[in-house]
Tab-separated table of C-alpha atoms in Angstrom:
chain	number	residue	atom	x	y	z
A	24	MET	CA	107.812	115.271	-11.363
A	25	ARG	CA	109.319	117.293	-14.162
A	26	LEU	CA	113.011	116.219	-15.095
A	27	ARG	CA	115.651	118.637	-16.162
A	28	SER	CA	116.873	118.705	-19.732
A	29	LEU	CA	120.307	117.023	-20.160
A	30	PRO	CA	122.159	120.360	-21.045
A	31	ALA	CA	120.882	121.829	-17.756
A	32	LEU	CA	122.186	118.830	-15.831
A	33	LEU	CA	125.575	119.207	-17.531
A	34	LEU	CA	125.731	122.865	-16.538
A	35	LEU	CA	125.185	121.991	-12.852
A	36	ALA	CA	128.079	119.263	-12.708
A	37	PRO	CA	131.804	119.670	-13.340
A	38	LEU	CA	133.099	118.043	-16.488
A	39	ALA	CA	135.022	114.838	-15.488
A	40	GLY	CA	138.774	115.277	-15.949
A	41	ALA	CA	138.462	119.100	-16.686
A	42	GLN	CA	141.842	120.776	-16.246
A	43	VAL	CA	142.211	123.612	-13.799
A	44	ARG	CA	145.356	125.810	-13.340
A	45	PHE	CA	146.894	124.971	-10.041
A	46	PRO	CA	145.682	127.797	-7.692
A	47	THR	CA	148.459	129.880	-5.930
A	48	ASP	CA	146.806	133.075	-5.076
A	49	GLN	CA	144.558	132.402	-2.251
A	50	ASN	CA	143.606	129.659	0.400
A	51	ALA	CA	141.863	126.806	-1.247
A	52	ARG	CA	140.493	123.225	-0.942
A	53	LEU	CA	141.721	121.681	-4.295
A	54	GLU	CA	139.125	118.976	-4.488
A	55	GLU	CA	136.436	121.618	-4.491
A	56	LEU	CA	137.905	123.225	-7.545
A	57	GLY	CA	138.480	120.118	-9.882
A	58	THR	CA	140.240	116.774	-10.311
A	59	VAL	CA	143.008	117.640	-12.736
A	60	PHE	CA	145.402	120.545	-12.191
A	61	THR	CA	148.105	121.751	-14.293
A	62	VAL	CA	151.365	123.463	-13.696
A	63	THR	CA	153.118	125.575	-16.323
A	64	GLY	CA	156.596	127.050	-15.635
A	65	ARG	CA	157.260	128.166	-12.085
A	66	GLN	CA	154.331	128.918	-9.880
A	67	ARG	CA	154.819	130.147	-6.274
A	68	VAL	CA	152.489	129.468	-3.360
A	69	PRO	CA	152.986	132.607	-1.252
A	70	ARG	CA	153.671	132.352	2.519
A	71	ARG	CA	150.204	133.731	3.291
A	72	VAL	CA	148.526	130.960	1.340
A	73	THR	CA	147.381	127.622	2.721
A	74	LEU	CA	146.344	124.934	0.155
A	75	GLU	CA	144.681	121.675	1.263
A	76	CYS	CA	143.476	118.527	-0.542
A	77	PHE	CA	141.897	115.348	1.007
A	78	ARG	CA	140.755	113.368	-2.074
A	79	ALA	CA	142.575	111.713	-4.993
A	80	VAL	CA	143.379	114.477	-7.627
A	81	LYS	CA	146.100	114.816	-10.374
A	82	ILE	CA	148.710	117.549	-10.600
A	83	GLN	CA	150.067	117.509	-14.166
A	84	GLY	CA	153.157	119.478	-15.296
A	85	MET	CA	152.999	121.098	-18.689
A	86	GLY	CA	156.148	121.685	-20.556
A	87	ASP	CA	159.756	121.959	-19.305
A	88	ASP	CA	160.450	122.580	-15.596
A	89	ALA	CA	156.938	122.786	-14.311
A	90	THR	CA	157.549	123.737	-10.739
A	91	LEU	CA	155.449	124.507	-7.684
A	92	GLU	CA	157.461	126.776	-5.295
A	93	ILE	CA	155.948	126.143	-1.815
A	94	SER	CA	156.484	129.160	0.468
A	95	GLY	CA	153.321	128.665	2.658
A	96	ASN	CA	151.421	125.575	4.031
A	97	LEU	CA	150.810	122.661	1.825
A	98	THR	CA	148.556	119.602	3.030
A	99	MET	CA	147.743	116.877	0.512
A	100	ARG	CA	146.397	113.642	1.871
A	101	ALA	CA	144.149	111.249	-0.059
A	102	ALA	CA	142.020	110.345	3.005
A	103	THR	CA	139.210	108.826	1.051
A	104	GLY	CA	141.137	106.369	-1.052
A	105	GLY	CA	143.339	106.427	-4.196
A	106	LYS	CA	146.461	108.558	-4.715
A	107	ILE	CA	147.387	112.255	-5.289
A	108	GLU	CA	149.577	112.087	-8.368
A	109	PHE	CA	152.167	114.560	-9.261
A	110	VAL	CA	153.225	113.914	-12.893
A	111	ASP	CA	156.117	115.659	-14.518
A	112	VAL	CA	156.155	118.341	-11.829
A	113	TRP	CA	158.588	119.477	-9.171
A	114	VAL	CA	157.644	120.475	-5.725
A	115	GLU	CA	160.236	122.982	-4.576
A	116	LEU	CA	160.446	123.951	-0.892
A	117	THR	CA	161.560	127.488	-0.252
A	118	PRO	CA	163.031	128.967	2.970
A	119	GLU	CA	159.725	130.617	3.690
A	120	CYS	CA	157.935	127.123	3.564
A	121	LYS	CA	155.857	126.898	6.827
A	122	GLY	CA	154.965	123.204	6.791
A	123	ILE	CA	154.242	120.240	4.377
A	124	SER	CA	151.930	117.171	5.177
A	125	LEU	CA	151.680	114.615	2.318
A	126	GLY	CA	149.797	111.352	2.561
A	127	ASP	CA	149.201	108.730	-0.162
A	128	CYS	CA	150.965	110.786	-2.763
A	129	LEU	CA	152.738	109.558	-5.906
A	130	PHE	CA	155.467	111.296	-7.853
A	131	ARG	CA	156.114	110.053	-11.259
A	132	GLY	CA	157.675	111.164	-14.560
A	133	LYS	CA	160.396	113.902	-14.649
A	134	GLY	CA	159.966	115.501	-11.368
A	135	GLY	CA	159.729	114.961	-7.600
A	136	ILE	CA	160.660	117.071	-4.442
A	137	ARG	CA	163.722	119.316	-4.301
A	138	PRO	CA	165.300	122.161	-2.553
A	139	SER	CA	164.875	125.790	-3.685
A	140	PRO	CA	167.926	127.778	-5.023
A	141	ASP	CA	166.898	130.338	-2.495
A	142	GLY	CA	168.342	128.171	0.327
A	143	PRO	CA	167.282	125.523	2.833
A	144	ILE	CA	164.016	125.147	4.774
A	145	ASP	CA	163.459	125.269	8.517
A	146	ALA	CA	160.173	123.540	8.867
A	147	LYS	CA	158.018	120.434	9.908
A	148	LEU	CA	157.549	117.977	7.148
A	149	GLU	CA	155.296	114.959	7.445
A	150	LEU	CA	155.306	112.343	4.678
A	151	GLU	CA	153.193	109.124	4.857
A	152	ARG	CA	152.920	106.599	2.258
A	153	VAL	CA	154.601	108.797	-0.228
A	154	GLU	CA	156.000	107.049	-3.303
A	155	ILE	CA	158.792	108.303	-5.602
A	156	ASP	CA	158.847	106.410	-8.788
A	157	ASN	CA	161.757	105.423	-10.983
A	158	THR	CA	162.289	108.551	-12.895
A	159	ALA	CA	161.456	110.898	-10.068
A	160	SER	CA	163.662	111.767	-7.021
A	161	MET	CA	163.541	113.451	-3.719
A	162	THR	CA	166.021	115.748	-2.150
A	163	LEU	CA	165.419	117.684	1.040
A	164	GLU	CA	167.705	120.296	2.536
A	165	ALA	CA	167.145	121.903	5.828
A	166	SER	CA	168.878	123.978	8.478
A	167	GLY	CA	166.531	122.964	11.231
A	168	GLY	CA	163.097	121.698	11.814
A	169	SER	CA	161.999	118.008	11.446
A	170	ILE	CA	161.169	115.387	8.844
A	171	LEU	CA	159.066	112.302	9.394
A	172	MET	CA	158.747	109.715	6.638
A	173	ASP	CA	156.416	106.715	7.571
A	174	GLY	CA	155.918	104.021	5.231
A	175	CYS	CA	157.395	105.794	2.201
A	176	TRP	CA	158.805	104.184	-0.990
A	177	THR	CA	161.444	105.576	-3.383
A	178	ARG	CA	162.606	103.914	-6.575
A	179	GLY	CA	164.603	107.171	-7.491
A	180	PRO	CA	167.527	108.738	-5.278
A	181	LEU	CA	166.725	109.901	-1.836
A	182	THR	CA	168.880	112.736	-0.335
A	183	ILE	CA	168.275	114.368	3.036
A	184	ARG	CA	170.776	116.901	3.889
A	185	GLY	CA	171.188	119.086	7.063
A	186	VAL	CA	172.649	122.321	6.130
A	187	ASN	CA	174.884	124.464	8.513
A	188	ARG	CA	173.011	127.615	9.788
A	189	SER	CA	176.251	129.619	9.697
A	190	ALA	CA	180.105	129.010	9.587
A	191	THR	CA	179.905	128.466	13.354
A	192	THR	CA	176.491	126.912	13.783
A	193	LYS	CA	175.540	123.392	12.660
A	194	SER	CA	172.263	122.173	11.280
A	195	ASN	CA	169.448	121.516	13.819
A	196	LEU	CA	167.576	118.986	11.593
A	197	THR	CA	166.010	115.806	12.970
A	198	LEU	CA	164.804	112.899	10.937
A	199	ALA	CA	162.865	109.829	11.364
A	200	ILE	CA	162.228	107.257	8.633
A	201	TYR	CA	160.090	104.188	9.630
A	202	GLY	CA	158.746	101.080	7.838
A	203	SER	CA	160.007	101.739	4.264
A	204	SER	CA	159.863	97.964	3.392
A	205	GLY	CA	157.529	95.111	2.574
A	206	GLU	CA	155.479	94.101	-0.534
A	207	VAL	CA	152.344	96.153	-1.701
A	208	GLU	CA	150.425	95.129	-4.679
A	209	ARG	CA	152.968	92.654	-5.583
A	210	ARG	CA	155.737	95.110	-5.627
A	211	ILE	CA	158.715	95.253	-3.268
A	212	ARG	CA	158.731	98.482	-1.532
A	213	GLY	CA	161.636	100.238	0.212
A	214	LEU	CA	164.309	103.015	-0.315
A	215	LEU	CA	165.347	101.314	-3.532
A	216	GLY	CA	167.206	104.052	-5.499
A	217	GLY	CA	170.057	104.772	-3.133
A	218	ILE	CA	170.204	107.165	-0.091
A	219	THR	CA	172.363	109.893	1.160
A	220	ILE	CA	171.786	110.985	4.729
A	221	GLU	CA	174.019	113.906	5.831
A	222	GLY	CA	174.474	116.542	8.571
A	223	LEU	CA	171.585	115.494	10.981
A	224	LYS	CA	171.597	116.647	14.560
A	225	ASP	CA	169.617	113.595	15.332
A	226	GLY	CA	168.047	110.812	13.258
A	227	THR	CA	166.452	107.263	13.330
A	228	ILE	CA	166.134	104.877	10.412
A	229	ARG	CA	164.216	101.838	11.414
A	230	THR	CA	163.016	98.658	9.484
A	231	CYS	CA	163.751	100.093	6.101
A	232	ASP	CA	164.770	97.978	2.877
A	233	ILE	CA	167.859	100.145	1.553
A	234	ALA	CA	168.884	99.337	-1.835
A	235	GLY	CA	170.434	100.933	-4.961
A	236	PRO	CA	174.071	101.860	-5.882
A	237	LEU	CA	174.993	103.654	-2.588
A	238	ALA	CA	173.832	104.296	1.080
A	239	LEU	CA	175.893	107.128	2.439
A	240	PHE	CA	175.704	108.180	6.048
A	241	GLN	CA	177.908	111.249	6.372
A	242	ASP	CA	178.799	113.684	9.228
A	243	ASN	CA	175.568	112.849	11.449
A	244	ARG	CA	175.951	113.815	14.936
A	245	LYS	CA	173.535	111.344	16.189
A	246	LEU	CA	171.915	108.491	14.115
A	247	ALA	CA	170.379	105.026	14.935
A	248	LEU	CA	170.150	102.582	12.092
A	249	ASP	CA	168.133	99.792	13.377
A	250	GLY	CA	166.379	96.635	11.965
A	251	CYS	CA	167.133	97.505	8.332
A	252	ASN	CA	167.734	95.374	5.305
A	253	VAL	CA	170.855	97.239	3.923
A	254	ARG	CA	171.574	95.810	0.399
A	255	ALA	CA	172.913	98.775	-1.354
A	256	LYS	CA	176.023	97.810	-3.419
A	257	ARG	CA	178.165	100.192	-1.307
A	258	VAL	CA	177.414	101.306	2.244
A	259	GLU	CA	179.553	103.919	3.706
A	260	PHE	CA	179.688	105.561	7.063
A	261	LYS	CA	181.686	108.714	6.627
A	262	ASN	CA	182.856	111.694	8.760
A	263	THR	CA	185.017	114.600	7.793
A	264	VAL	CA	185.894	115.794	11.180
A	265	PRO	CA	187.291	113.654	14.133
A	266	GLY	CA	184.941	112.287	16.731
A	267	GLY	CA	181.980	111.869	14.430
A	268	PHE	CA	181.109	108.289	15.055
A	269	SER	CA	180.434	108.574	18.619
A	270	GLY	CA	176.736	109.364	18.146
A	271	LEU	CA	176.003	106.494	15.645
A	272	LYS	CA	174.342	103.250	16.819
A	273	VAL	CA	174.029	100.437	14.388
A	274	THR	CA	172.001	97.519	15.583
A	275	LYS	CA	170.076	94.507	14.244
A	276	ASN	CA	170.678	95.100	10.590
A	277	ASP	CA	170.981	92.697	7.775
A	278	PHE	CA	173.990	93.865	5.657
A	279	ARG	CA	173.913	92.310	2.184
A	280	ALA	CA	176.172	94.961	0.578
A	281	GLU	CA	179.098	94.232	-1.818
A	282	GLN	CA	181.157	96.648	0.237
A	283	LEU	CA	181.022	98.197	3.744
A	284	VAL	CA	183.299	101.183	4.235
A	285	LEU	CA	184.217	103.235	7.087
A	286	THR	CA	185.983	106.671	6.530
A	287	ALA	CA	187.275	109.303	8.907
A	288	PRO	CA	190.135	111.600	9.243
A	289	LEU	CA	193.473	110.188	10.411
A	290	GLN	CA	194.609	111.306	13.857
A	291	SER	CA	197.985	110.756	15.328
A	292	GLY	CA	197.849	107.498	17.045
A	293	LYS	CA	194.052	107.388	17.446
A	294	GLN	CA	191.306	105.328	15.793
A	295	GLU	CA	187.527	105.987	15.929
A	296	ARG	CA	185.381	102.962	16.587
A	297	LEU	CA	181.894	102.141	15.137
A	298	THR	CA	180.252	99.136	16.692
A	299	PHE	CA	177.990	96.949	14.652
A	300	GLU	CA	175.855	94.948	17.131
A	301	THR	CA	173.750	92.125	16.511
A	302	CYS	CA	174.031	92.232	12.652
A	303	TYR	CA	174.025	89.836	9.802
A	304	PHE	CA	176.893	90.035	7.156
A	305	ARG	CA	175.881	88.048	4.052
A	306	GLY	CA	175.975	84.889	6.122
A	307	LEU	CA	179.716	85.348	6.946
A	308	GLU	CA	180.657	84.561	10.536
A	309	ASP	CA	184.360	84.472	10.582
A	310	LEU	CA	185.793	88.064	11.399
A	311	ASP	CA	188.678	87.610	9.072
A	312	THR	CA	186.449	86.573	6.213
A	313	ILE	CA	184.107	89.509	6.815
A	314	ARG	CA	187.193	91.830	6.653
A	315	LYS	CA	188.509	90.155	3.475
A	316	GLU	CA	185.323	90.077	1.463
A	317	LEU	CA	183.216	92.951	2.731
A	318	LEU	CA	184.780	95.438	5.121
A	319	ASP	CA	187.094	98.483	4.492
A	320	ASP	CA	188.195	100.323	7.479
A	321	ALA	CA	191.327	101.472	9.203
A	322	LEU	CA	192.870	97.968	9.207
A	323	ASP	CA	192.651	97.790	5.458
A	324	SER	CA	193.194	101.288	4.363
A	325	GLU	CA	194.516	104.798	5.320
A	326	THR	CA	191.440	105.959	7.351
A	327	GLY	CA	190.990	106.776	10.984
A	328	ALA	CA	187.850	104.526	11.604
A	329	VAL	CA	187.733	100.826	12.593
A	330	ALA	CA	184.584	98.461	12.736
A	331	VAL	CA	183.837	96.595	15.888
A	332	LEU	CA	181.567	93.566	15.187
A	333	LYS	CA	179.699	92.471	18.183
A	334	ASP	CA	177.287	89.332	18.252
A	335	ILE	CA	177.710	88.513	14.499
A	336	ARG	CA	174.490	86.694	13.303
A	337	PRO	CA	174.686	83.644	10.995
A	338	ASP	CA	171.181	84.094	9.835
A	339	PRO	CA	169.289	87.237	8.651
A	340	LEU	CA	167.110	88.872	11.297
A	341	GLY	CA	164.548	89.692	8.619
A	342	LEU	CA	163.165	92.812	10.405
A	343	ALA	CA	162.945	94.697	7.020
A	344	GLY	CA	162.274	91.863	4.549
A	345	THR	CA	164.435	89.146	3.161
A	346	GLU	CA	165.218	90.486	-0.347
A	347	LYS	CA	168.855	90.001	-1.410
């Protein structure tokens, strides 16, 4: 059997690590084009284009403000192992974005996911085991659609904001965040860079480890915070309009915060009530002590919201870890 010469073999196989410009002009499977893709400046994926990737590849930003503007469909899931890495690049979601599905993706360096200056999205986003490293961040703004985050980890800030459709029509955004907790490869995982959750029509945050300087839940019409380890330094439930706490359900959480704050507009002779049911408060059991050392509500300051503590637990429930 005659063997081909070495130069001929090299011509038949792609060079390992060869860099290819990230494609934006036509439908493509990235892994069929290369393993390292570069992004320079602002590159837009048009609405008519669908991009897919099902193997570990690397997307490398080159220079300042390397940005992928997504107006079509983007599916990137490392189904065969490893990670799809975004390094020093922003993924920017435009109002024309149809849908995003990310699995086993890692964002590191100066980048992450952010909204477009053109306006909020109204699409379906599915994020599974997506990791935002220390220097990256994720901000999502939507007037509608849905966001699912399953087993995702953030070390940089996480902001999810429902944006009103008009002066008279509220946001129609729904959100579900599950299982952002635990230890993987000897690293504590969770929502560790602080979170802001605002303007939801409906949301559920369950079994998540929430840390960082601030955990803010603001103007959400319906939200369930369940089974979480809430250890951000300051935790605030805030509403800027009366009656905003009626759709909030706070159950089976371990609160290890330094400060737990309730904020709502003052109304003549009326107070809004937010019930904390079956929760742990740093091991404090006496209501007066909890109010003195942790809680700030209508009984302590000029605000229109008061906390109702039901079934105070002396020991942590531990549903989202035991980190302090």
